[in-house]
mmCIF file of C-alpha atoms in Angstrom:
data_model
loop_
_atom_site.group_PDB
_atom_site.id
_atom_site.type_symbol
_atom_site.label_atom_id
_atom_site.label_comp_id
_atom_site.label_asym_id
_atom_site.label_seq_id
_atom_site.Cartn_x
_atom_site.Cartn_y
_atom_site.Cartn_z
ATOM 1 C CA MET X 4 0.000 0.000 0.000
ATOM 2 C CA TYR X 5 2.844 2.365 0.872
ATOM 3 C CA LYS X 6 4.365 1.559 -2.468
ATOM 4 C CA LYS X 7 1.211 2.632 -4.342
ATOM 5 C CA LEU X 8 0.913 5.803 -2.279
ATOM 6 C CA PHE X 9 4.532 6.640 -3.025
ATOM 7 C CA ILE X 10 3.951 6.188 -6.775
ATOM 8 C CA LEU X 11 0.843 8.429 -6.689
ATOM 9 C CA LEU X 12 2.703 11.179 -4.834
ATOM 10 C CA LEU X 13 5.599 10.927 -7.291
ATOM 11 C CA LEU X 14 3.282 11.246 -10.297
ATOM 12 C CA ALA X 15 1.444 14.187 -8.735
ATOM 13 C CA GLY X 16 4.725 15.987 -8.056
ATOM 14 C CA LEU X 17 5.884 15.493 -11.614
ATOM 15 C CA ALA X 18 2.596 16.881 -12.931
ATOM 16 C CA VAL X 19 2.833 19.984 -10.735
ATOM 17 C CA SER X 20 6.472 20.488 -11.752
ATOM 18 C CA ALA X 21 5.605 20.267 -15.448
ATOM 19 C CA GLN X 22 2.740 22.752 -15.081
ATOM 20 C CA ALA X 23 5.014 25.212 -13.252
ATOM 21 C CA GLN X 24 7.584 25.103 -16.056
ATOM 22 C CA THR X 25 5.000 25.941 -18.818
ATOM 23 C CA PRO X 26 5.141 29.742 -19.555
ATOM 24 C CA ASP X 27 1.892 31.692 -19.345
ATOM 25 C CA THR X 28 1.871 33.566 -22.610
ATOM 26 C CA ALA X 29 -1.511 35.116 -21.967
ATOM 27 C CA GLY X 30 -0.516 36.882 -18.782
ATOM 28 C CA VAL X 31 2.829 38.283 -19.921
ATOM 29 C CA ALA X 32 2.583 41.891 -21.071
ATOM 30 C CA LYS X 33 4.719 43.121 -23.907
ATOM 31 C CA PRO X 34 7.435 45.494 -22.847
ATOM 32 C CA ALA X 35 6.822 49.085 -23.758
ATOM 33 C CA ASP X 36 8.851 50.547 -26.575
ATOM 34 C CA THR X 37 10.848 53.222 -24.794
ATOM 35 C CA LEU X 38 12.423 54.560 -28.024
ATOM 36 C CA LYS X 39 9.844 56.688 -29.862
ATOM 37 C CA VAL X 40 10.719 57.885 -33.365
ATOM 38 C CA LYS X 41 8.926 61.038 -34.499
ATOM 39 C CA LYS X 42 7.620 60.546 -37.983
ATOM 40 C CA GLU X 43 7.332 63.650 -40.155
ATOM 41 C CA PRO X 44 4.973 63.751 -43.138
ATOM 42 C CA ALA X 45 6.776 63.312 -46.404
ATOM 43 C CA LYS X 46 7.029 66.507 -48.412
ATOM 44 C CA PRO X 47 5.978 66.258 -52.041
ATOM 45 C CA ARG X 48 8.845 66.604 -54.449
ATOM 46 C CA LEU X 49 8.002 68.219 -57.753
ATOM 47 C CA ALA X 50 9.816 67.420 -60.910
ATOM 48 C CA PRO X 51 11.882 70.294 -62.363
ATOM 49 C CA SER X 52 9.477 70.649 -65.287
ATOM 50 C CA ALA X 53 6.487 70.937 -62.931
ATOM 51 C CA VAL X 54 8.282 73.578 -60.883
ATOM 52 C CA ARG X 55 9.095 75.543 -64.003
ATOM 53 C CA ASP X 56 5.510 75.338 -65.222
ATOM 54 C CA ASN X 57 4.154 76.483 -61.872
ATOM 55 C CA PHE X 58 6.554 79.411 -61.873
ATOM 56 C CA LYS X 59 5.838 80.243 -65.488
ATOM 57 C CA ASN X 60 2.090 80.573 -65.035
ATOM 58 C CA GLN X 61 2.123 83.195 -62.272
ATOM 59 C CA PRO X 62 1.793 86.620 -63.930
ATOM 60 C CA ASP X 63 2.104 89.883 -62.048
ATOM 61 C CA THR X 64 -1.457 91.173 -61.951
ATOM 62 C CA LEU X 65 -0.295 94.627 -60.867
ATOM 63 C CA HIS X 66 1.512 95.253 -64.168
ATOM 64 C CA SER X 67 -0.513 94.681 -67.330
ATOM 65 C CA PRO X 68 1.165 94.110 -70.720
ATOM 66 C CA HIS X 69 -2.141 95.038 -72.343
ATOM 67 C CA LYS X 70 -1.992 98.485 -70.729
ATOM 68 C CA ALA X 71 1.595 98.916 -71.896
ATOM 69 C CA VAL X 72 0.618 98.175 -75.512
ATOM 70 C CA ILE X 73 -2.430 100.454 -75.427
ATOM 71 C CA ARG X 74 -0.419 103.339 -73.998
ATOM 72 C CA SER X 75 2.281 102.935 -76.621
ATOM 73 C CA LEU X 76 -0.416 102.858 -79.290
ATOM 74 C CA ILE X 77 -1.863 106.171 -78.065
ATOM 75 C CA ILE X 78 1.399 108.023 -77.352
ATOM 76 C CA PRO X 79 4.828 106.702 -78.405
ATOM 77 C CA GLY X 80 7.017 106.093 -75.372
ATOM 78 C CA TRP X 81 4.148 105.996 -72.896
ATOM 79 C CA GLY X 82 4.420 102.225 -72.621
ATOM 80 C CA GLN X 83 8.144 102.539 -71.918
ATOM 81 C CA LEU X 84 7.391 105.002 -69.123
ATOM 82 C CA TYR X 85 4.806 102.577 -67.769
ATOM 83 C CA ASN X 86 7.503 99.872 -67.709
ATOM 84 C CA HIS X 87 9.965 102.265 -65.988
ATOM 85 C CA LYS X 88 12.249 102.191 -69.037
ATOM 86 C CA TRP X 89 12.897 105.931 -69.065
ATOM 87 C CA TRP X 90 16.061 105.702 -71.155
ATOM 88 C CA LYS X 91 14.143 104.248 -74.130
ATOM 89 C CA VAL X 92 11.904 107.303 -74.561
ATOM 90 C CA PRO X 93 14.601 109.493 -76.236
ATOM 91 C CA ILE X 94 15.413 106.608 -78.587
ATOM 92 C CA VAL X 95 11.750 106.230 -79.552
ATOM 93 C CA TYR X 96 11.258 109.927 -80.241
ATOM 94 C CA GLY X 97 14.630 110.262 -81.939
ATOM 95 C CA GLY X 98 13.831 107.501 -84.418
ATOM 96 C CA LEU X 99 10.275 108.629 -85.068
ATOM 97 C CA GLY X 100 11.442 112.228 -85.367
ATOM 98 C CA LEU X 101 13.935 111.357 -88.099
ATOM 99 C CA ILE X 102 11.310 109.409 -90.000
ATOM 100 C CA GLY X 103 8.843 112.264 -89.582
ATOM 101 C CA SER X 104 11.344 114.752 -90.988
ATOM 102 C CA ALA X 105 11.842 112.465 -94.006
ATOM 103 C CA ILE X 106 8.075 112.431 -94.570
ATOM 104 C CA ILE X 107 7.881 116.230 -94.457
ATOM 105 C CA PHE X 108 10.921 116.664 -96.718
ATOM 106 C CA ASN X 109 9.645 114.331 -99.426
ATOM 107 C CA GLN X 110 6.087 115.645 -99.183
ATOM 108 C CA ASN X 111 7.252 119.237 -99.752
ATOM 109 C CA TYR X 112 9.244 118.358 -102.862
ATOM 110 C CA TYR X 113 6.498 116.052 -104.088
ATOM 111 C CA SER X 114 3.964 118.887 -103.887
ATOM 112 C CA GLN X 115 6.400 121.265 -105.592
ATOM 113 C CA PHE X 116 7.145 119.048 -108.601
ATOM 114 C CA LEU X 117 3.522 117.924 -108.830
ATOM 115 C CA THR X 118 2.389 121.555 -109.154
ATOM 116 C CA ILE X 119 5.024 122.236 -111.818
ATOM 117 C CA ALA X 120 3.925 119.129 -113.742
ATOM 118 C CA GLN X 121 0.275 120.183 -113.582
ATOM 119 C CA TYR X 122 1.122 123.669 -114.920
ATOM 120 C CA ARG X 123 2.972 122.101 -117.839
ATOM 121 C CA ARG X 124 0.107 119.737 -118.668
ATOM 122 C CA ARG X 125 -2.303 122.643 -118.840
ATOM 123 C CA GLY X 126 0.181 124.748 -120.808
ATOM 124 C CA GLU X 127 0.071 127.485 -118.182
ATOM 125 C CA GLN X 128 2.580 129.362 -116.047
ATOM 126 C CA PRO X 129 2.149 130.606 -112.482
ATOM 127 C CA SER X 130 1.870 134.337 -111.978
ATOM 128 C CA PRO X 131 4.422 136.212 -109.878
ATOM 129 C CA GLY X 132 3.508 135.778 -106.252
ATOM 130 C CA ASP X 133 1.816 132.413 -106.788
ATOM 131 C CA LYS X 134 2.971 129.441 -104.800
ATOM 132 C CA TYR X 135 5.934 127.677 -106.393
ATOM 133 C CA TYR X 136 6.441 130.515 -108.897
ATOM 134 C CA THR X 137 10.142 130.702 -108.052
ATOM 135 C CA GLU X 138 10.522 126.920 -108.293
ATOM 136 C CA TYR X 139 8.707 126.847 -111.626
ATOM 137 C CA GLN X 140 11.134 129.393 -113.053
ATOM 138 C CA ALA X 141 14.102 127.496 -111.622
ATOM 139 C CA PHE X 142 13.078 124.306 -113.473
ATOM 140 C CA SER X 143 11.808 126.007 -116.621
ATOM 141 C CA THR X 144 14.593 124.436 -118.689
ATOM 142 C CA ALA X 145 14.082 120.921 -117.282
ATOM 143 C CA SER X 146 12.373 118.348 -119.478
ATOM 144 C CA ASP X 147 8.921 116.973 -118.770
ATOM 145 C CA THR X 148 10.433 113.556 -118.193
ATOM 146 C CA PHE X 149 12.678 114.963 -115.468
ATOM 147 C CA ILE X 150 9.690 116.591 -113.734
ATOM 148 C CA GLU X 151 7.596 113.406 -113.928
ATOM 149 C CA ASN X 152 10.454 111.307 -112.554
ATOM 150 C CA ALA X 153 10.912 113.772 -109.693
ATOM 151 C CA VAL X 154 7.212 113.547 -108.834
ATOM 152 C CA ASN X 155 7.298 109.741 -108.774
ATOM 153 C CA SER X 156 10.561 109.618 -106.825
ATOM 154 C CA TYR X 157 9.488 111.964 -104.035
ATOM 155 C CA ARG X 158 6.087 110.303 -103.793
ATOM 156 C CA ARG X 159 7.709 106.881 -103.448
ATOM 157 C CA ASN X 160 10.161 108.132 -100.824
ATOM 158 C CA ARG X 161 7.329 109.757 -98.893
ATOM 159 C CA ASP X 162 5.296 106.551 -98.924
ATOM 160 C CA LEU X 163 8.283 104.530 -97.733
ATOM 161 C CA ALA X 164 8.863 107.020 -94.931
ATOM 162 C CA ILE X 165 5.226 106.676 -93.886
ATOM 163 C CA LEU X 166 5.643 102.904 -93.794
ATOM 164 C CA GLY X 167 8.778 103.420 -91.728
ATOM 165 C CA MET X 168 6.803 105.564 -89.303
ATOM 166 C CA LEU X 169 4.171 102.850 -88.934
ATOM 167 C CA GLY X 170 6.875 100.244 -88.484
ATOM 168 C CA GLY X 171 8.699 102.298 -85.852
ATOM 169 C CA TRP X 172 5.449 102.925 -84.025
ATOM 170 C CA GLY X 173 4.708 99.206 -84.046
ATOM 171 C CA ILE X 174 8.210 98.290 -82.870
ATOM 172 C CA GLN X 175 7.965 100.511 -79.799
ATOM 173 C CA MET X 176 4.585 98.903 -79.046
ATOM 174 C CA ILE X 177 6.129 95.435 -79.229
ATOM 175 C CA ASP X 178 9.035 96.586 -77.079
ATOM 176 C CA ALA X 179 6.630 97.859 -74.416
ATOM 177 C CA TYR X 180 4.719 94.574 -74.502
ATOM 178 C CA ILE X 181 7.847 92.433 -74.155
ATOM 179 C CA ASP X 182 9.225 94.497 -71.273
ATOM 180 C CA ALA X 183 5.909 94.337 -69.439
ATOM 181 C CA LYS X 184 5.568 90.603 -70.050
ATOM 182 C CA PHE X 185 9.069 89.346 -69.258
ATOM 183 C CA ILE X 186 10.209 91.819 -66.607
ATOM 184 C CA HIS X 187 6.972 92.142 -64.643
ATOM 185 C CA SER X 188 5.515 88.684 -65.243
ATOM 186 C CA TYR X 189 6.488 85.033 -65.439
ATOM 187 C CA SER X 190 4.475 83.883 -68.441
ATOM 188 C CA MET X 191 4.150 84.554 -72.155
ATOM 189 C CA ASP X 192 0.971 84.015 -74.130
ATOM 190 C CA ASP X 193 -0.069 84.343 -77.757
ATOM 191 C CA ASN X 194 -2.372 87.344 -77.354
ATOM 192 C CA LEU X 195 -0.122 89.617 -79.416
ATOM 193 C CA SER X 196 0.316 88.945 -83.111
ATOM 194 C CA PHE X 197 2.189 90.895 -85.729
ATOM 195 C CA LYS X 198 1.507 90.403 -89.438
ATOM 196 C CA VAL X 199 3.123 92.047 -92.446
ATOM 197 C CA ARG X 200 1.515 91.704 -95.863
ATOM 198 C CA PRO X 201 2.202 93.323 -99.240
ATOM 199 C CA GLY X 202 -0.551 95.407 -100.754
ATOM 200 C CA LEU X 203 -1.478 98.350 -102.948
ATOM 201 C CA ILE X 204 -2.447 101.883 -101.970
ATOM 202 C CA GLY X 205 -4.527 104.085 -104.218
ATOM 203 C CA GLN X 206 -3.043 107.435 -105.190
ATOM 204 C CA PRO X 207 -4.767 110.668 -104.213
ATOM 205 C CA MET X 208 -7.070 112.216 -106.781
ATOM 206 C CA TYR X 209 -4.678 115.036 -107.559
ATOM 207 C CA ALA X 210 -1.992 112.483 -108.429
ATOM 208 C CA GLY X 211 -4.193 110.217 -110.509
ATOM 209 C CA ASN X 212 -2.932 111.467 -113.874
ATOM 210 C CA PHE X 213 0.338 109.570 -113.697
ATOM 211 C CA ASN X 214 1.413 106.175 -114.891
ATOM 212 C CA THR X 215 -0.460 104.023 -112.371
ATOM 213 C CA ALA X 216 -3.327 104.549 -109.981
ATOM 214 C CA PHE X 217 -1.782 102.349 -107.274
ATOM 215 C CA VAL X 218 1.564 102.202 -105.488
ATOM 216 C CA PRO X 219 3.053 99.199 -103.672
ATOM 217 C CA ALA X 220 2.739 99.182 -99.906
ATOM 218 C CA ILE X 221 3.157 97.016 -96.846
ATOM 219 C CA LYS X 222 0.193 96.312 -94.566
ATOM 220 C CA VAL X 223 1.037 95.934 -90.882
ATOM 221 C CA THR X 224 -1.581 94.346 -88.607
ATOM 222 C CA PHE X 225 -1.427 94.159 -84.805
ATOM 223 C CA ALA X 226 -3.731 91.991 -82.703
ATOM 224 C CA PHE X 227 -3.603 91.961 -78.927
#
């Protein structure tokens, strides 16, 4: 009997020992993570082309290229003043002034030789004191061909000078637009267009007796 009791006690002790050695995973708490890493939100990185596009499409609303063009259209040099380009104003007026003097010079001689040619066609002579009387006497020995060529030459030079005036006026408008767009803004659009086309201009009625009723010309068109 003692032998059986001893065996039972031995088996019970082994069972208790085995249960004590089994870890209790349910009751063991996980150790706290004492090292905390602060995570910052990732900053978006833009591609160089996207950055350039974003920068390009931000115009300066306080400085309008449209206003610069309109002011240069009304008064030459006004757009340059609007863009704070003071030093360009003397250049604008110097160039336009030279072209204007060429227009006046050729127009005066054109009117003079045209009057002489008209007197000769009618077979008349101006009376003393009439306009161009002195000039008529000065060219009294000149041939009719010489007078006609002089009329055509001065008319052509006058027309070219007028085209030069229009071209100079348009150039200072474009200059004002470009300064306003590139210096005071970050973008460039297609609102301004510049077209040059050949064409014909009808002669005035008092000059319609010559070889042709039309003279070649250049048409300049601005759109903004």
